[in-house]
GROMACS .gro file of N, CA and C in nm:
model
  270
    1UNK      N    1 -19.181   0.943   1.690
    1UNK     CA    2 -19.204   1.080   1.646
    1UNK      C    3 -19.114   1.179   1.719
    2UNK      N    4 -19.090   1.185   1.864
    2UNK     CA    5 -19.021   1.247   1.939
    2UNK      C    6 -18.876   1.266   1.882
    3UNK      N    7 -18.767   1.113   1.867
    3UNK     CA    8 -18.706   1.128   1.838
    3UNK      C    9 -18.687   1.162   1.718
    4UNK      N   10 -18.740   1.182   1.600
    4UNK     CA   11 -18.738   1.271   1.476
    4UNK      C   12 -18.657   1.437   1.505
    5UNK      N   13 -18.736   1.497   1.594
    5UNK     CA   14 -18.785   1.607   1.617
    5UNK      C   15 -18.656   1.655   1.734
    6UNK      N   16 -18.611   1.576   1.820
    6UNK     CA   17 -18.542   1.605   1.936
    6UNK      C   18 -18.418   1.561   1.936
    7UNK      N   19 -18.380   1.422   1.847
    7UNK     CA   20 -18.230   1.337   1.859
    7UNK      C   21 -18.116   1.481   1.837
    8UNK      N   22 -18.142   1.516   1.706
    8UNK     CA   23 -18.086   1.650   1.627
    8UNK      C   24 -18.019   1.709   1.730
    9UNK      N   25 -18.103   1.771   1.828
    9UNK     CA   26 -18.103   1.870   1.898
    9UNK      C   27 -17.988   1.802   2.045
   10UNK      N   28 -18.020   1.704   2.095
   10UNK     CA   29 -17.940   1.631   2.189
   10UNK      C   30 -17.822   1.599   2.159
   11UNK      N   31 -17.791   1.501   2.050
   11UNK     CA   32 -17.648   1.486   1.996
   11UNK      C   33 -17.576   1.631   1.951
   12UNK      N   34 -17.663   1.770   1.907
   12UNK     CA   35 -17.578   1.875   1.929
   12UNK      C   36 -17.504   1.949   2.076
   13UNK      N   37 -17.627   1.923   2.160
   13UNK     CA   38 -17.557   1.972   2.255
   13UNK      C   39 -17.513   1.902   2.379
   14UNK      N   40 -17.482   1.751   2.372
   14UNK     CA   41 -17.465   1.695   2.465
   14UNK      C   42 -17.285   1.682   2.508
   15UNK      N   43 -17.206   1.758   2.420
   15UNK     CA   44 -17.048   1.806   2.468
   15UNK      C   45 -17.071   1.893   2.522
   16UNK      N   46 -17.090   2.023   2.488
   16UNK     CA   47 -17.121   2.132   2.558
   16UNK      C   48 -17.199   2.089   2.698
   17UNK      N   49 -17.328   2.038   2.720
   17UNK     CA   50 -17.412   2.101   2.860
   17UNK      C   51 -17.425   1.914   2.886
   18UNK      N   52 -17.462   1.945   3.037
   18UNK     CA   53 -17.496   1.821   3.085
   18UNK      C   54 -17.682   1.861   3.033
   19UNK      N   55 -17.725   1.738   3.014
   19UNK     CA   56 -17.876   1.725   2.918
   19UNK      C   57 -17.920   1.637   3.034
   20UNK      N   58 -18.081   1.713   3.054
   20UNK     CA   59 -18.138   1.610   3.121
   20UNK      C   60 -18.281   1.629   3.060
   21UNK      N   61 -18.354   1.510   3.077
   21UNK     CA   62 -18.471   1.522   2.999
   21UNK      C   63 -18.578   1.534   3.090
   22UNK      N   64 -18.707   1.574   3.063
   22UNK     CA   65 -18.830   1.559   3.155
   22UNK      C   66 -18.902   1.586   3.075
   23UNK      N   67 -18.976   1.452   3.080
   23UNK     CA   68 -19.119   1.410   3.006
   23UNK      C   69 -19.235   1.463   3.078
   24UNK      N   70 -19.330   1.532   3.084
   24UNK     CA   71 -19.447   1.573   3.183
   24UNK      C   72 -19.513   1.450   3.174
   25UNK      N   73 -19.504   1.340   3.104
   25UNK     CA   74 -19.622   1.243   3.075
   25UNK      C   75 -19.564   1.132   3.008
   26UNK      N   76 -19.598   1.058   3.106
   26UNK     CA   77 -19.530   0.870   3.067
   26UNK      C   78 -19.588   0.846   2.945
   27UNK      N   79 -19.723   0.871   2.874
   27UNK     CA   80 -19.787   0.822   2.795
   27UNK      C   81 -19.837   0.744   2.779
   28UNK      N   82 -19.928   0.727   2.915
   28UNK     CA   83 -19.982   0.647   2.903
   28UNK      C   84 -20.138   0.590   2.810
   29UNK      N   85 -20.173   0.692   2.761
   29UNK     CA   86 -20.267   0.706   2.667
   29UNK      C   87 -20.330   0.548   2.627
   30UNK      N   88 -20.289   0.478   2.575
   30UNK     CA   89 -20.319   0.328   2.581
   30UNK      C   90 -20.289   0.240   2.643
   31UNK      N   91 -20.264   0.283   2.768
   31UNK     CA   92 -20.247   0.224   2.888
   31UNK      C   93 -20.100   0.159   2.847
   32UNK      N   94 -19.968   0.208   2.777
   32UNK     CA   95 -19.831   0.186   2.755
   32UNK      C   96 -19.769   0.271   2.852
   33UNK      N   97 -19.807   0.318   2.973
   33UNK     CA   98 -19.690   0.389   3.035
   33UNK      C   99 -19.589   0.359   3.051
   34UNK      N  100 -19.589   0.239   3.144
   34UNK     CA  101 -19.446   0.204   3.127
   34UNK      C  102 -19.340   0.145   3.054
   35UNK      N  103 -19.426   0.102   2.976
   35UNK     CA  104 -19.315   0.057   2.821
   35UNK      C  105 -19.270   0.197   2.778
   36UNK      N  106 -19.349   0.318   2.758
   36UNK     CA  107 -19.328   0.391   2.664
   36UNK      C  108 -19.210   0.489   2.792
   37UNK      N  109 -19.234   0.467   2.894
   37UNK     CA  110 -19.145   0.538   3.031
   37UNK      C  111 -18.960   0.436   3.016
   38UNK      N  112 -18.955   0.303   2.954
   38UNK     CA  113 -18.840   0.247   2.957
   38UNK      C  114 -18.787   0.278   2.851
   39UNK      N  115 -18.906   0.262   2.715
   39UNK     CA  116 -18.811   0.327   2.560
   39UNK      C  117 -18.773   0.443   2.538
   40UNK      N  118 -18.822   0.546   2.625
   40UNK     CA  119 -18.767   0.667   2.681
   40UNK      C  120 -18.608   0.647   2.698
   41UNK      N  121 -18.580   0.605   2.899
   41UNK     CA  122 -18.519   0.584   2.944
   41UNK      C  123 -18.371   0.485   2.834
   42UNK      N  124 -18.440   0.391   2.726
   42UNK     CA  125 -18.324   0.287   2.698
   42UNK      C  126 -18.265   0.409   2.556
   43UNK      N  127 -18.373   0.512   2.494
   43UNK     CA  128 -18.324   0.638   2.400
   43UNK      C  129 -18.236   0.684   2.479
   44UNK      N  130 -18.253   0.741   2.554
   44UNK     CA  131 -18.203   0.836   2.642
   44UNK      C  132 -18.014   0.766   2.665
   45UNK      N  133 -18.028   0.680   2.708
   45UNK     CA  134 -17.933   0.600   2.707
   45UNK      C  135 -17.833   0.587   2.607
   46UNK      N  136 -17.900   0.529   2.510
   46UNK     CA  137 -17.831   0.556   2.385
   46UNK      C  138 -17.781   0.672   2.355
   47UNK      N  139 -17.879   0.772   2.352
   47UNK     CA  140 -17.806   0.905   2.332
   47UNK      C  141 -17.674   0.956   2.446
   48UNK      N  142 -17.691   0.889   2.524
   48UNK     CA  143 -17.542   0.929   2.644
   48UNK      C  144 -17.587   1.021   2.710
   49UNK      N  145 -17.723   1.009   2.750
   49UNK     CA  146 -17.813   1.062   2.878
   49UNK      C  147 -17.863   0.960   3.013
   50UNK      N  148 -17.785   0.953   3.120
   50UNK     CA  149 -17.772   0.860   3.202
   50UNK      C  150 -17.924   0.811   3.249
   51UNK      N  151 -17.993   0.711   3.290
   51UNK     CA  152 -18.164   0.737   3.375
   51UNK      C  153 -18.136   0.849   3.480
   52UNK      N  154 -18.026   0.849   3.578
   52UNK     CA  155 -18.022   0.958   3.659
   52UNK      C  156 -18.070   1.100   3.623
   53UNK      N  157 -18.074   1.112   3.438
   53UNK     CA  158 -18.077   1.244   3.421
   53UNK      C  159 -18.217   1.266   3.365
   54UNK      N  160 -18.256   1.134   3.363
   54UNK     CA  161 -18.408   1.168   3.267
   54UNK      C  162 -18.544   1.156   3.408
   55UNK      N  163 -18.651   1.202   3.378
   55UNK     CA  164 -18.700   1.251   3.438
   55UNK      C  165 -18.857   1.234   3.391
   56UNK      N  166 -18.972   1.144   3.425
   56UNK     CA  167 -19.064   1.110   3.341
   56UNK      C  168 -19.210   1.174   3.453
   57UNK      N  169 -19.293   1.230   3.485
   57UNK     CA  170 -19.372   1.264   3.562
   57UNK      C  171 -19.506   1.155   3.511
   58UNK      N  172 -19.563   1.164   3.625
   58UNK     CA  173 -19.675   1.025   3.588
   58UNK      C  174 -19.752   1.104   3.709
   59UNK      N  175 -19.851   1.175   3.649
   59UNK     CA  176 -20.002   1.245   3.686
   59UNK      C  177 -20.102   1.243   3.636
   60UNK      N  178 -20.198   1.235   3.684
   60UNK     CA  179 -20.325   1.189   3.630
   60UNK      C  180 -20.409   1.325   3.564
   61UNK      N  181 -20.369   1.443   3.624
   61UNK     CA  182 -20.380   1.542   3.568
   61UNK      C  183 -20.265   1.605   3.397
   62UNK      N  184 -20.200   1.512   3.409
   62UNK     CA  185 -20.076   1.553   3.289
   62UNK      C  186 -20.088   1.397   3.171
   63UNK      N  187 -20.200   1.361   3.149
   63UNK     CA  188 -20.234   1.255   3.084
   63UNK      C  189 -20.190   1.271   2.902
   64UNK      N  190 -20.150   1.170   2.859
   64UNK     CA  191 -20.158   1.188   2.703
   64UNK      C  192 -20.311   1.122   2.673
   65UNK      N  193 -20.346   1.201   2.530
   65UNK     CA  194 -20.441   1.185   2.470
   65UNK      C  195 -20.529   1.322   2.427
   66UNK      N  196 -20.569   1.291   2.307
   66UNK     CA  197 -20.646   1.386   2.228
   66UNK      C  198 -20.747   1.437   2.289
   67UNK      N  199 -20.727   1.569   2.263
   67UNK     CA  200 -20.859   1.644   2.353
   67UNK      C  201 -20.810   1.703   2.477
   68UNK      N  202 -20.713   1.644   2.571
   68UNK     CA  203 -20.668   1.631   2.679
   68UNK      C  204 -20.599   1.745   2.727
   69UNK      N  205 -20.654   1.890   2.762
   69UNK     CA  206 -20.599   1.966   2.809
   69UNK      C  207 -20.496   1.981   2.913
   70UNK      N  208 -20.410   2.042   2.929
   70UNK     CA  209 -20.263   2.027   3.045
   70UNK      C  210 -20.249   2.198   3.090
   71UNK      N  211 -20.362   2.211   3.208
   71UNK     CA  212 -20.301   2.334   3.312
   71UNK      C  213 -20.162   2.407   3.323
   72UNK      N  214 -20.177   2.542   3.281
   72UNK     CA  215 -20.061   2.592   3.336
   72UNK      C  216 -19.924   2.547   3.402
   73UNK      N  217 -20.072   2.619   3.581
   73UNK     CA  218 -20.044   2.609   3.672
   73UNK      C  219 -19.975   2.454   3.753
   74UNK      N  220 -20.057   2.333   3.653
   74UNK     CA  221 -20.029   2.207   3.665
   74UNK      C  222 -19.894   2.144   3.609
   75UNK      N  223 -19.851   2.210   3.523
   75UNK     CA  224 -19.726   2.212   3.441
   75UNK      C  225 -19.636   2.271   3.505
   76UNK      N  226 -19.644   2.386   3.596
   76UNK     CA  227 -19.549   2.490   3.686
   76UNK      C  228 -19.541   2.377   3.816
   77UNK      N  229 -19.631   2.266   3.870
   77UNK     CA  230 -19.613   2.241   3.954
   77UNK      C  231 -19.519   2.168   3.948
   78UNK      N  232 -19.407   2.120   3.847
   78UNK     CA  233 -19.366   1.975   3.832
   78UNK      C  234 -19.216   2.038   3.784
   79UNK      N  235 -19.261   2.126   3.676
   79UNK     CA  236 -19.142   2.208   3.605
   79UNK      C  237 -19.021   2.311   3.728
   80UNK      N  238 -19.094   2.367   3.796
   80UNK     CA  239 -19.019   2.438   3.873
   80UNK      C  240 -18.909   2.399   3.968
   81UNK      N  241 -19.008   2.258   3.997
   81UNK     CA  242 -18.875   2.230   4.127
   81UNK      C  243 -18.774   2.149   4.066
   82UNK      N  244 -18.845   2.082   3.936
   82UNK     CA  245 -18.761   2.004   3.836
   82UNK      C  246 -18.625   2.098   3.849
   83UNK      N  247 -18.637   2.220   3.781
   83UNK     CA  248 -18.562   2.337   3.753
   83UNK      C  249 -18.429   2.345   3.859
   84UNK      N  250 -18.537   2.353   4.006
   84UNK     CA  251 -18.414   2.413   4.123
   84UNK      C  252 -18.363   2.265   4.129
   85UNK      N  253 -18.436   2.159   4.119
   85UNK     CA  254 -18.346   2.065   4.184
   85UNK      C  255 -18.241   2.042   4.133
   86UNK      N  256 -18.194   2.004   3.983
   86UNK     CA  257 -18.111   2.006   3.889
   86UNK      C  258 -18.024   2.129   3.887
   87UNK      N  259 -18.089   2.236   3.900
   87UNK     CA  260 -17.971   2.313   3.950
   87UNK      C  261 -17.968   2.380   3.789
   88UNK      N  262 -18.116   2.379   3.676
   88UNK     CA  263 -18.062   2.392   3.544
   88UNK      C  264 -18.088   2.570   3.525
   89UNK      N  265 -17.992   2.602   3.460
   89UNK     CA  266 -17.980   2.749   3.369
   89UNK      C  267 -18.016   2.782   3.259
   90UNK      N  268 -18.093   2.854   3.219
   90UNK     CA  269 -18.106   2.866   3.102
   90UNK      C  270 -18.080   3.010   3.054
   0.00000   0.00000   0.00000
């Protein structure tokens, strides 16, 4: 589903900007985290996004699944330094 929605958008701008990805959530929802954390990583790849650049967070508070609310403040904790560390502009 992701890649439906996102390939579009990556293969446009991956001459222009260095692309890095960050998933808030491995997905683990049926207990697939880490399969669904490598078919990430082997997309990503394909698309000519190095693993160095992708970025998957695995919190127990940032869970997939229906119903499953995701904090702000819990989302700022992960996103921000993501931000400085990368060094990204927007």
């Amino acid at each position: 589903d992701e890649a439906m929605f996102f390939v579009p958008t990556l293969l446009a701008i991956r001459e222009r900007y260095t692309v890095h990805v960050l998933s808030m959530s491995n997905g683990d929802f049926d207990g697939l985290g880490k399969t669904r954390e490598e078919e990430l990583r082997k997309s990503c790849s394909l698309l000519g996004v190095p693993s160095d650049r992708v970025t998957v967070v695995d919190d127990p508070g940032l869970q997939d699944g229906k119903g499953n609310h995701w904090d702000e403040e819990h989302i700022e904790f992960h996103l921000l330094p993501f931000i400085k560390r990368e060094k990204i502009e927007a």
